[in-house]
PDB file of C-alpha atoms in Angstrom:
ATOM      1  CA  MET A 143     -12.303  -3.430 -32.998  1.00 56.00           C
ATOM      2  CA  SER A 144     -10.724  -6.823 -33.990  1.00 74.00           C
ATOM      3  CA  ASN A 145     -10.542  -9.895 -31.669  1.00 82.00           C
ATOM      4  CA  ALA A 146      -6.927  -9.718 -31.307  1.00 84.00           C
ATOM      5  CA  SER A 147      -6.919  -5.940 -30.612  1.00 87.00           C
ATOM      6  CA  GLU A 148      -9.612  -6.720 -27.800  1.00 90.00           C
ATOM      7  CA  ARG A 149      -7.345  -9.447 -26.291  1.00 90.00           C
ATOM      8  CA  LEU A 150      -4.334  -7.073 -26.159  1.00 93.00           C
ATOM      9  CA  ASP A 151      -6.516  -4.579 -24.553  1.00 94.00           C
ATOM     10  CA  ILE A 152      -7.599  -6.895 -21.979  1.00 94.00           C
ATOM     11  CA  TYR A 153      -3.994  -7.851 -21.198  1.00 95.00           C
ATOM     12  CA  GLU A 154      -3.110  -4.212 -21.059  1.00 96.00           C
ATOM     13  CA  ASN A 155      -5.827  -3.575 -18.296  1.00 96.00           C
ATOM     14  CA  MET A 156      -4.452  -6.750 -16.658  1.00 97.00           C
ATOM     15  CA  LEU A 157      -0.798  -5.525 -16.472  1.00 97.00           C
ATOM     16  CA  GLU A 158      -1.900  -2.051 -15.242  1.00 97.00           C
ATOM     17  CA  ARG A 159      -4.134  -3.530 -12.540  1.00 97.00           C
ATOM     18  CA  SER A 160      -1.376  -5.734 -11.534  1.00 97.00           C
ATOM     19  CA  ARG A 161       0.840  -2.609 -10.996  1.00 97.00           C
ATOM     20  CA  ALA A 162      -1.568  -0.831  -9.101  1.00 97.00           C
ATOM     21  CA  MET A 163      -2.069  -3.950  -6.825  1.00 97.00           C
ATOM     22  CA  LEU A 164       1.608  -3.982  -6.285  1.00 97.00           C
ATOM     23  CA  GLU A 165       1.667  -0.446  -5.388  1.00 97.00           C
ATOM     24  CA  ASN A 166      -1.143  -1.134  -3.111  1.00 97.00           C
ATOM     25  CA  ALA A 167       0.566  -4.182  -1.504  1.00 96.00           C
ATOM     26  CA  ARG A 168       3.813  -1.927  -1.128  1.00 96.00           C
ATOM     27  CA  HIS A 169       2.083   0.648   0.637  1.00 96.00           C
ATOM     28  CA  GLN A 170       0.025  -1.650   2.582  1.00 94.00           C
ATOM     29  CA  GLU A 171      -3.406  -0.138   1.091  1.00 96.00           C
ATOM     30  CA  TRP A 172      -5.181  -3.704   1.597  1.00 94.00           C
ATOM     31  CA  ASP A 173      -8.658  -2.571   0.822  1.00 96.00           C
ATOM     32  CA  ALA A 174      -7.299  -1.016  -2.358  1.00 96.00           C
ATOM     33  CA  LEU A 175      -5.685  -4.115  -3.320  1.00 96.00           C
ATOM     34  CA  ILE A 176      -8.673  -6.216  -2.692  1.00 95.00           C
ATOM     35  CA  GLN A 177     -10.617  -3.780  -5.021  1.00 96.00           C
ATOM     36  CA  GLN A 178      -8.062  -3.799  -7.746  1.00 96.00           C
ATOM     37  CA  ARG A 179      -7.973  -7.799  -7.364  1.00 95.00           C
ATOM     38  CA  ALA A 180     -11.805  -7.797  -8.200  1.00 96.00           C
ATOM     39  CA  ARG A 181     -11.352  -5.747 -11.183  1.00 96.00           C
ATOM     40  CA  TYR A 182      -8.260  -7.784 -12.275  1.00 96.00           C
ATOM     41  CA  VAL A 183     -10.318 -11.098 -11.919  1.00 96.00           C
ATOM     42  CA  ALA A 184     -13.014  -9.627 -13.984  1.00 96.00           C
ATOM     43  CA  ASP A 185     -10.446  -8.766 -16.669  1.00 95.00           C
ATOM     44  CA  VAL A 186      -9.263 -12.473 -16.687  1.00 94.00           C
ATOM     45  CA  GLU A 187     -12.834 -13.479 -17.114  1.00 95.00           C
ATOM     46  CA  ALA A 188     -13.212 -11.123 -19.859  1.00 92.00           C
ATOM     47  CA  LEU A 189     -10.176 -12.661 -21.572  1.00 90.00           C
ATOM     48  CA  ARG A 190     -11.448 -16.026 -21.141  1.00 91.00           C
ATOM     49  CA  ARG A 191     -14.691 -15.132 -22.951  1.00 90.00           C
ATOM     50  CA  ALA A 192     -13.133 -13.005 -25.676  1.00 83.00           C
ATOM     51  CA  PRO A 193     -13.505 -14.698 -29.294  1.00 79.00           C
ATOM     52  CA  GLN A 194     -10.245 -16.443 -30.222  1.00 78.00           C
ATOM     53  CA  GLY A 195     -10.882 -16.249 -34.028  1.00 72.00           C
ATOM     54  CA  GLU A 196      -8.201 -13.756 -35.189  1.00 78.00           C
ATOM     55  CA  GLN A 197      -4.433 -14.969 -34.085  1.00 86.00           C
ATOM     56  CA  LEU A 198      -2.035 -12.465 -32.914  1.00 86.00           C
ATOM     57  CA  ASN A 199       0.832 -11.717 -35.356  1.00 90.00           C
ATOM     58  CA  ALA A 200       4.501 -12.417 -34.139  1.00 93.00           C
ATOM     59  CA  GLN A 201       4.936  -8.807 -32.937  1.00 95.00           C
ATOM     60  CA  GLU A 202       1.655  -8.939 -30.922  1.00 92.00           C
ATOM     61  CA  ARG A 203       2.611 -12.394 -29.436  1.00 93.00           C
ATOM     62  CA  GLN A 204       6.001 -11.125 -28.392  1.00 96.00           C
ATOM     63  CA  TYR A 205       4.085  -7.811 -26.794  1.00 96.00           C
ATOM     64  CA  CYS A 206       1.665 -10.267 -25.212  1.00 94.00           C
ATOM     65  CA  ALA A 207       4.438 -12.374 -23.746  1.00 96.00           C
ATOM     66  CA  ARG A 208       6.109  -9.411 -22.166  1.00 97.00           C
ATOM     67  CA  MET A 209       3.115  -8.194 -20.581  1.00 97.00           C
ATOM     68  CA  ILE A 210       2.421 -11.600 -19.114  1.00 97.00           C
ATOM     69  CA  GLU A 211       5.989 -11.869 -17.811  1.00 98.00           C
ATOM     70  CA  GLU A 212       5.411  -8.713 -15.930  1.00 98.00           C
ATOM     71  CA  ILE A 213       2.150  -9.691 -14.752  1.00 97.00           C
ATOM     72  CA  LEU A 214       3.802 -12.880 -13.310  1.00 97.00           C
ATOM     73  CA  GLU A 215       6.644 -10.611 -11.612  1.00 98.00           C
ATOM     74  CA  HIS A 216       4.261  -8.318 -10.197  1.00 98.00           C
ATOM     75  CA  ASP A 217       2.160 -11.438  -9.038  1.00 97.00           C
ATOM     76  CA  ARG A 218       5.201 -12.934  -7.061  1.00 98.00           C
ATOM     77  CA  ALA A 219       6.146  -9.457  -5.471  1.00 97.00           C
ATOM     78  CA  ILE A 220       2.615  -9.099  -4.407  1.00 97.00           C
ATOM     79  CA  ARG A 221       2.717 -12.694  -2.894  1.00 96.00           C
ATOM     80  CA  ASP A 222       5.926 -11.821  -1.213  1.00 96.00           C
ATOM     81  CA  GLN A 223       4.242  -8.745   0.443  1.00 95.00           C
ATOM     82  CA  LEU A 224       1.191 -10.671   1.497  1.00 94.00           C
ATOM     83  CA  ASP A 225       3.513 -13.371   2.941  1.00 94.00           C
ATOM     84  CA  ALA A 226       5.193 -10.660   4.991  1.00 93.00           C
ATOM     85  CA  ARG A 227       1.701  -9.362   6.093  1.00 92.00           C
ATOM     86  CA  CYS A 228       0.459 -12.856   7.004  1.00 91.00           C
ATOM     87  CA  GLU A 229       3.513 -13.276   9.150  1.00 93.00           C
ATOM     88  CA  GLU A 230       3.121 -10.052  10.883  1.00 90.00           C
ATOM     89  CA  LEU A 231      -0.778 -10.857  11.585  1.00 89.00           C
ATOM     90  CA  THR A 232       0.366 -14.080  12.943  1.00 89.00           C
ATOM     91  CA  GLN A 233       2.943 -12.569  15.334  1.00 89.00           C
ATOM     92  CA  LEU A 234       0.154  -9.936  16.515  1.00 86.00           C
ATOM     93  CA  ILE A 235      -2.083 -12.693  17.053  1.00 88.00           C
ATOM     94  CA  GLY A 236       0.299 -14.663  19.120  1.00 85.00           C
ATOM     95  CA  SER A 237       1.279 -11.426  21.160  1.00 81.00           C
ATOM     96  CA  SER A 238      -2.406 -10.610  21.865  1.00 80.00           C
ATOM     97  CA  ARG A 239      -3.052 -14.344  22.947  1.00 81.00           C
ATOM     98  CA  ARG A 240      -0.136 -14.173  25.336  1.00 80.00           C
ATOM     99  CA  GLN A 241      -1.439 -10.891  26.502  1.00 83.00           C
ATOM    100  CA  GLN A 242      -5.075 -12.245  27.091  1.00 82.00           C
ATOM    101  CA  ALA A 243      -3.507 -15.187  28.985  1.00 78.00           C
ATOM    102  CA  LEU A 244      -1.525 -12.848  31.335  1.00 79.00           C
ATOM    103  CA  VAL A 245      -4.596 -10.609  32.035  1.00 80.00           C
ATOM    104  CA  ARG A 246      -6.372 -13.849  32.959  1.00 79.00           C
ATOM    105  CA  ALA A 247      -3.790 -14.931  34.992  1.00 78.00           C
ATOM    106  CA  TYR A 248      -3.576 -11.566  36.861  1.00 77.00           C
ATOM    107  CA  ASN A 249      -7.221 -11.426  37.255  1.00 79.00           C
ATOM    108  CA  GLN A 250      -7.386 -15.114  38.689  1.00 77.00           C
ATOM    109  CA  GLY A 251      -4.472 -14.081  41.046  1.00 70.00           C
ATOM    110  CA  GLN A 252      -6.168 -10.832  42.269  1.00 70.00           C
ATOM    111  CA  GLY A 253      -9.181 -13.016  43.037  1.00 64.00           C
ATOM    112  CA  MET A 254      -7.171 -15.523  45.157  1.00 65.00           C
ATOM    113  CA  LEU A 255      -5.623 -12.440  46.831  1.00 59.00           C
ATOM    114  CA  SER A 256      -8.772 -10.812  47.708  1.00 61.00           C
ATOM    115  CA  GLN A 257     -10.255 -14.046  49.148  1.00 63.00           C
ATOM    116  CA  ARG A 258      -7.145 -14.406  51.469  1.00 62.00           C
ATOM    117  CA  THR A 259      -7.333 -11.019  52.639  1.00 61.00           C
ATOM    118  CA  ARG A 260     -11.151 -10.895  53.537  1.00 60.00           C
ATOM    119  CA  PRO A 261     -11.945 -11.592  57.412  1.00 61.00           C
ATOM    120  CA  SER A 262     -13.601 -15.014  57.653  1.00 59.00           C
ATOM    121  CA  ARG A 263     -17.148 -14.712  58.811  1.00 62.00           C
ATOM    122  CA  GLY A 264     -16.496 -16.059  62.252  1.00 59.00           C
ATOM    123  CA  THR A 265     -13.699 -13.538  62.874  1.00 56.00           C
ATOM    124  CA  GLU A 266     -15.513 -10.256  62.192  1.00 55.00           C
ATOM    125  CA  GLY A 267     -15.872  -7.857  64.947  1.00 55.00           C
ATOM    126  CA  HIS A 268     -14.126 -10.378  67.617  1.00 55.00           C
ATOM    127  CA  THR A 269     -11.095  -8.659  68.583  1.00 51.00           C
TER     128      THR A 269
END
């Protein structure tokens, strides 16, 4: 296999992984997205290590450019999905904190109420 062909294969793998990551993000399959991302990073590293000796011809460069553009589009869409998820998690955390504060306030109120309704030690049994 030629160096150029090897690099194109890596770009094709990256494109397929970016498509899979986008689908994972759209379906909120976060664990699967992370697994695909790890493979994608390995592809990027393989591309970095791939020999650069043989140059791509014009048609291959054009094909490669189209793949890179699609990868970047997927990356933007994935980031949008992740931003939306972060916002959702931020709201859930805020809601959870408010709920915890209410529970604490309620429990403190219950403690104060039970102290008010207990007979004092000096008045027990003196009626």
